Tab-separated table of C-alpha atoms in Angstrom:
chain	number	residue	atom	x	y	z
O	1	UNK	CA	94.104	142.490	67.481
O	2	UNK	CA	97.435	140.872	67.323
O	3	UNK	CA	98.090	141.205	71.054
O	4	UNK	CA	94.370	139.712	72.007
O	5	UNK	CA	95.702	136.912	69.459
O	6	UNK	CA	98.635	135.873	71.393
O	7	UNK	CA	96.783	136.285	74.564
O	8	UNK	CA	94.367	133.973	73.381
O	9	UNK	CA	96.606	131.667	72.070
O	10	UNK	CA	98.725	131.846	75.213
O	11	UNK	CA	95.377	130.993	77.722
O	12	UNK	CA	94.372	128.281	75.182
O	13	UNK	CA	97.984	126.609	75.683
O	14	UNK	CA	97.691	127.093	79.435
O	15	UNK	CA	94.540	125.629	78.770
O	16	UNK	CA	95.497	122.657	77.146
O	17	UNK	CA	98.499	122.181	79.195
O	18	UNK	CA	96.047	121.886	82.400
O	19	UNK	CA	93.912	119.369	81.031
O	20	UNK	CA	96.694	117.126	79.854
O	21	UNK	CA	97.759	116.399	83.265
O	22	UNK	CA	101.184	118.785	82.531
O	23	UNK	CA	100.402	121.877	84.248
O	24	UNK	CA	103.094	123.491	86.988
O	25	UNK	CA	101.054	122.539	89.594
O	26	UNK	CA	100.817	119.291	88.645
O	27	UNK	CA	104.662	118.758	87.912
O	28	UNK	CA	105.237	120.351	91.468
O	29	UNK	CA	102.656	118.169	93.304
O	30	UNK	CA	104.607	114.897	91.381
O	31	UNK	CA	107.599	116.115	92.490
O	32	UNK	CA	106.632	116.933	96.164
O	33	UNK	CA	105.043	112.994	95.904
O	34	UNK	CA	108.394	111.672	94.519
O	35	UNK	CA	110.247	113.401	97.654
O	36	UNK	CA	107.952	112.395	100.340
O	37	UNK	CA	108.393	108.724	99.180
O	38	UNK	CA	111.962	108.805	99.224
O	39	UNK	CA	112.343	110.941	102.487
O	40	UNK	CA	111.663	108.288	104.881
O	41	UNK	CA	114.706	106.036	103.169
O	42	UNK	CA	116.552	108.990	102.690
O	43	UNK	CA	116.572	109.835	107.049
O	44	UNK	CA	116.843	106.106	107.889
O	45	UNK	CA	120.431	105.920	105.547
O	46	UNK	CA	121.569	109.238	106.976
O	47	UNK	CA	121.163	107.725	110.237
O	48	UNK	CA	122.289	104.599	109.736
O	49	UNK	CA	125.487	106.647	108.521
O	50	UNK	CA	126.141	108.886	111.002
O	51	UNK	CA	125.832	106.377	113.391
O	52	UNK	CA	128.482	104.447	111.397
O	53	UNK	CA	130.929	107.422	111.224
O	54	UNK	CA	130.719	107.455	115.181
O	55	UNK	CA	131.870	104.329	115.686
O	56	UNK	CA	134.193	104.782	113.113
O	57	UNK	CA	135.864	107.690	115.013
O	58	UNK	CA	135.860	105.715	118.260
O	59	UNK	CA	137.902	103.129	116.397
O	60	UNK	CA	140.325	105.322	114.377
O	61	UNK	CA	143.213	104.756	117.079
O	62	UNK	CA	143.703	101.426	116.261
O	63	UNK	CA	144.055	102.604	113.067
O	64	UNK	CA	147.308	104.502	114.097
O	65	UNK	CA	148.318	101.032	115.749
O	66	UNK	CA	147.509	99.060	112.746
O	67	UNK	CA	149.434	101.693	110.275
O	68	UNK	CA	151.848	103.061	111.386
O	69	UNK	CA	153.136	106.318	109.271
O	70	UNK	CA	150.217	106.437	107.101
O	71	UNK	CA	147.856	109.002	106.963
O	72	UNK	CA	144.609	106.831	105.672
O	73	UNK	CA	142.499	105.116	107.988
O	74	UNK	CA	143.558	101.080	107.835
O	75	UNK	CA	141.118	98.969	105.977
O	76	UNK	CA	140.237	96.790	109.452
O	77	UNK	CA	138.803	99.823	110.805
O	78	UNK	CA	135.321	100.212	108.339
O	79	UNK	CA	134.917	96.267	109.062
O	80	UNK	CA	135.273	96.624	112.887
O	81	UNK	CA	133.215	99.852	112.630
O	82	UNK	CA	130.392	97.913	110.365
O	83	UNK	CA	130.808	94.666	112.649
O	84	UNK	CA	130.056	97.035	115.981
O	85	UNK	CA	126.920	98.962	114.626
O	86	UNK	CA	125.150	95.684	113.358
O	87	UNK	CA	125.840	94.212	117.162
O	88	UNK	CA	124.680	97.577	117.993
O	89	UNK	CA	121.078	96.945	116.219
O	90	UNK	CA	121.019	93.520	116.920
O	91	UNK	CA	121.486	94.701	120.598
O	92	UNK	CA	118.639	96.868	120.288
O	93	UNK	CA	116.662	94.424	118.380
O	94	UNK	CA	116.816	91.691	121.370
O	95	UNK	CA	115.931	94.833	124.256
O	96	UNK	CA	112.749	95.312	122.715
O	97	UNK	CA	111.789	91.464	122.198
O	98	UNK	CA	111.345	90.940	125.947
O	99	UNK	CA	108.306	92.785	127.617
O	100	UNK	CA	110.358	95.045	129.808
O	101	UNK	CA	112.170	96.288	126.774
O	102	UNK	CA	108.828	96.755	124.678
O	103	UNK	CA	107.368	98.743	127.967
O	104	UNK	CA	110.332	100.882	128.533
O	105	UNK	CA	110.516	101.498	124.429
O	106	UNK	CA	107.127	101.969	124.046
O	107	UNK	CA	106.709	104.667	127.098
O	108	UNK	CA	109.809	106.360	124.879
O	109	UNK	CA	108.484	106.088	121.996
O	110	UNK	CA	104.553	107.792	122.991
O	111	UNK	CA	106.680	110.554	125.135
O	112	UNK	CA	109.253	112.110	123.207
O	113	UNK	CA	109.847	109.771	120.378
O	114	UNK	CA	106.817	110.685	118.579
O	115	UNK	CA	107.452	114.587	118.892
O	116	UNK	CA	110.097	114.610	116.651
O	117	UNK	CA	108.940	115.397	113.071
O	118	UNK	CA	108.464	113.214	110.224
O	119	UNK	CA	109.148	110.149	112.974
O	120	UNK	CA	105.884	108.211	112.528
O	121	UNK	CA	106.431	108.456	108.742
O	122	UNK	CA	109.539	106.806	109.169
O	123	UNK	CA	108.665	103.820	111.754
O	124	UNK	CA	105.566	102.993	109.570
O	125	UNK	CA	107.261	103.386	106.358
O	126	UNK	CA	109.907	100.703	107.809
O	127	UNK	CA	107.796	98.603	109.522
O	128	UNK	CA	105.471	97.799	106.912
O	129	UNK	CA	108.575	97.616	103.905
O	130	UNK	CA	110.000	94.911	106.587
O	131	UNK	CA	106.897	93.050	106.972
O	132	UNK	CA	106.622	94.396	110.750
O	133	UNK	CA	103.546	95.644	110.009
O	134	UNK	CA	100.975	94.800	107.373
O	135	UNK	CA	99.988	96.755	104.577
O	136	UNK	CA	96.042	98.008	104.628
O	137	UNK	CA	94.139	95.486	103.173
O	138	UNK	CA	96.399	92.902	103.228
O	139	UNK	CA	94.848	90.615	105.159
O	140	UNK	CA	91.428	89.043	104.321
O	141	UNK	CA	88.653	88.071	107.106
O	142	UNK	CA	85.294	86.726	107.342
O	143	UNK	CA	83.555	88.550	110.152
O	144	UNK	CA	80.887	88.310	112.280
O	145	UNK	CA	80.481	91.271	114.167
O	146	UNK	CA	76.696	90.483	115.254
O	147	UNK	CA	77.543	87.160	116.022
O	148	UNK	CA	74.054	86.316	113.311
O	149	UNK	CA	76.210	83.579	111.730
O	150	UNK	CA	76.030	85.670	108.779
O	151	UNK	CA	79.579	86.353	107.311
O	152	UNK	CA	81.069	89.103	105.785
O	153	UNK	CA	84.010	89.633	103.566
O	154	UNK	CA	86.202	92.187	105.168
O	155	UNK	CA	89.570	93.674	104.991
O	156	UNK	CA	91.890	94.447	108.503
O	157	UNK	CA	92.874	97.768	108.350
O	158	UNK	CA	94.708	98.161	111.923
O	159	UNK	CA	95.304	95.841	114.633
O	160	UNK	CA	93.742	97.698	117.822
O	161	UNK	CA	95.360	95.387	119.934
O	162	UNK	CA	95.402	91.609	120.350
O	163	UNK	CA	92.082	91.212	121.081
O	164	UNK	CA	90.866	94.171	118.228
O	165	UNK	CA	91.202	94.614	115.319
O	166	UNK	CA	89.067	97.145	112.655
O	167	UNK	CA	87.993	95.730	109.650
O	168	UNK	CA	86.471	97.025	106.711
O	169	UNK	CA	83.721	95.274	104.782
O	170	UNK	CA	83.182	97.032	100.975
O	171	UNK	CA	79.820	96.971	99.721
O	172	UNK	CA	78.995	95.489	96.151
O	173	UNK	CA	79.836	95.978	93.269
O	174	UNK	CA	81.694	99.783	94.310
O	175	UNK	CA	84.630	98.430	97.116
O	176	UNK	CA	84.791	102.204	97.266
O	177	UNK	CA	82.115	102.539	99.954
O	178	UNK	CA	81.837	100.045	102.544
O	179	UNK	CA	81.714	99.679	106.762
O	180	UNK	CA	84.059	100.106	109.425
O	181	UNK	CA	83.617	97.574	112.182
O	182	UNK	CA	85.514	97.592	115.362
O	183	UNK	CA	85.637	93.736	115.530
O	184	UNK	CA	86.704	91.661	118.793
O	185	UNK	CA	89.905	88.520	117.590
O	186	UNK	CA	86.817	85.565	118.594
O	187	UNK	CA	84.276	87.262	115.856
O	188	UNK	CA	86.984	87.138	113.136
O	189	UNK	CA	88.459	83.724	111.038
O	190	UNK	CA	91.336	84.836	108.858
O	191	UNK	CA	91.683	83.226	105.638
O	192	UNK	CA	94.702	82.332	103.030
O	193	UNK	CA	93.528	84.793	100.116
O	194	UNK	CA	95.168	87.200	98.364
O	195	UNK	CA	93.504	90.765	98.495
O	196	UNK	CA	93.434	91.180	95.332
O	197	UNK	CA	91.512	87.882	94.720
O	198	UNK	CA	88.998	88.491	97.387
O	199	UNK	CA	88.223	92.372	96.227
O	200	UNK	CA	87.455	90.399	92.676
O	201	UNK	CA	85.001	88.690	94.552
O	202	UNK	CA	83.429	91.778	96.101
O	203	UNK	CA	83.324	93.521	92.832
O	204	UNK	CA	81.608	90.758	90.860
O	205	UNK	CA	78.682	91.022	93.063
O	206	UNK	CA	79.938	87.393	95.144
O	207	UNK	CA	80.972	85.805	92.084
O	208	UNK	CA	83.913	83.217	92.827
O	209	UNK	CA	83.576	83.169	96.660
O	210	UNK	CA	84.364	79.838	97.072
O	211	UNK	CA	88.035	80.787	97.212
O	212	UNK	CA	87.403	82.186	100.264
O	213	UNK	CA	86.741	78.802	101.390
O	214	UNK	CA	89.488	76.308	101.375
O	215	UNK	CA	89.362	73.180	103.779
O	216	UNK	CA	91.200	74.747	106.535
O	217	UNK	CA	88.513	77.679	106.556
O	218	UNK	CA	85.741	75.377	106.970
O	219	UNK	CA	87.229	73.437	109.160
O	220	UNK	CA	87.528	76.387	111.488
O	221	UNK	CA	84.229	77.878	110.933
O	222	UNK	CA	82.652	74.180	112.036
O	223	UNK	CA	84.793	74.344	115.357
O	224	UNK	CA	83.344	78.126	115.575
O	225	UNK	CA	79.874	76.694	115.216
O	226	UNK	CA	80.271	73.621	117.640
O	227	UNK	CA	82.042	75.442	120.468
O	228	UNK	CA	78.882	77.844	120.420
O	229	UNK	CA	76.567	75.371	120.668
């Protein structure tokens, strides 16, 4: 009796412990979240440094120049070496600005780039920390996608290309559900609103929508209208 006690006791603890949140699974999936955030930073650094500690090496016989009879490296040496990897990126930074350099990267990037693991984790993780690329639902629209006149209140989730974007419209009052429309630049005006302030709108059933429409907003949507007729 004292054994099925414990046993009890023990499955009603386990018990418990699972629906407080605090259970080993739970603690290990928190964990493994934790790591995956940090993992991205974590390569970048390590790359940033052993890039650094190349250059460094390059540079350490001017350190024998510089100091003569001393064993440690001379302090010039970790500014030369920190001055020639940011030329380095900025180097790299101006290739890919021109269109050859975006081709040529791009081509690299598709081919062999993207094979290695964890390296499109990494380029969006930067890109969108930077500002390169924008967060989901960052960016509010009005769409048209049947071209009805009849707006909707969207969010862009990825930039096709230039000319494409896909947006995604929530329904009312649950943003949870919504539309995906594959929506051509000319059928889209983007507007000046937080997120955050236009998914208030969505939730409260169209409540407060006239923040969507500032002056500039208007104005654009009456060029829209006169240019089509």
């Amino acid at each position: 009796m004292q054994i099925n006690s414990q046993k009890g006791q023990t499955e009603e603890a386990y018990q418990r412990a699972s629906r407080s949140g605090w259970s080993r699974q739970y603690i290990f999936r928190t964990m493994m979240d934790g790591a995956l955030l940090l993992l991205p930073l974590a390569i970048i650094l390590f790359a940033l440094y052993l890039i650094f500690r190349f250059v460094f090496n390059l540079l350490v016989p001017i350190s024998v120049l510089l100091s003569t009879g001393s064993e440690d490296p001379h302090w010039t040496v970790n500014i030369l070496s920190l001055v020639v990897l940011l030329i380095f990126l900025f180097l790299i930074g101006l290739l890919v600005r021109n269109r050859s350099g975006k081709f040529y990267f791009h081509y690299l990037e598709r081919n062999y780039l993207s094979q290695i693991p964890l390296y499109s984790t990494v380029r969006d993780t930067v890109q969108q920390f930077s500002g390169l690329k924008k967060m989901p639902f960052s960016q509010v629209v009005l769409i048209d996608p049947f071209k009805t006149g009849v707006l909707m209140t969207g969010f862009v989730t990825e930039e096709i290309s230039k000319d494409m974007y896909t947006v995604f419209v929530p329904t009312a009052p649950n943003p949870t559900n919504g539309n995906i429309y594959h929506v051509p630049r000319q059928c889209i005006q983007f507007l000046d609103v937080g997120s955050d302030q236009a998914m208030r709108t969505v939730v409260s059933m169209g409540t407060g929508s006239s923040c969507l429409f500032n002056d500039d907003a208007l104005l654009q949507l009456s060029d829209k209208a006169s240019a089509e007729n």
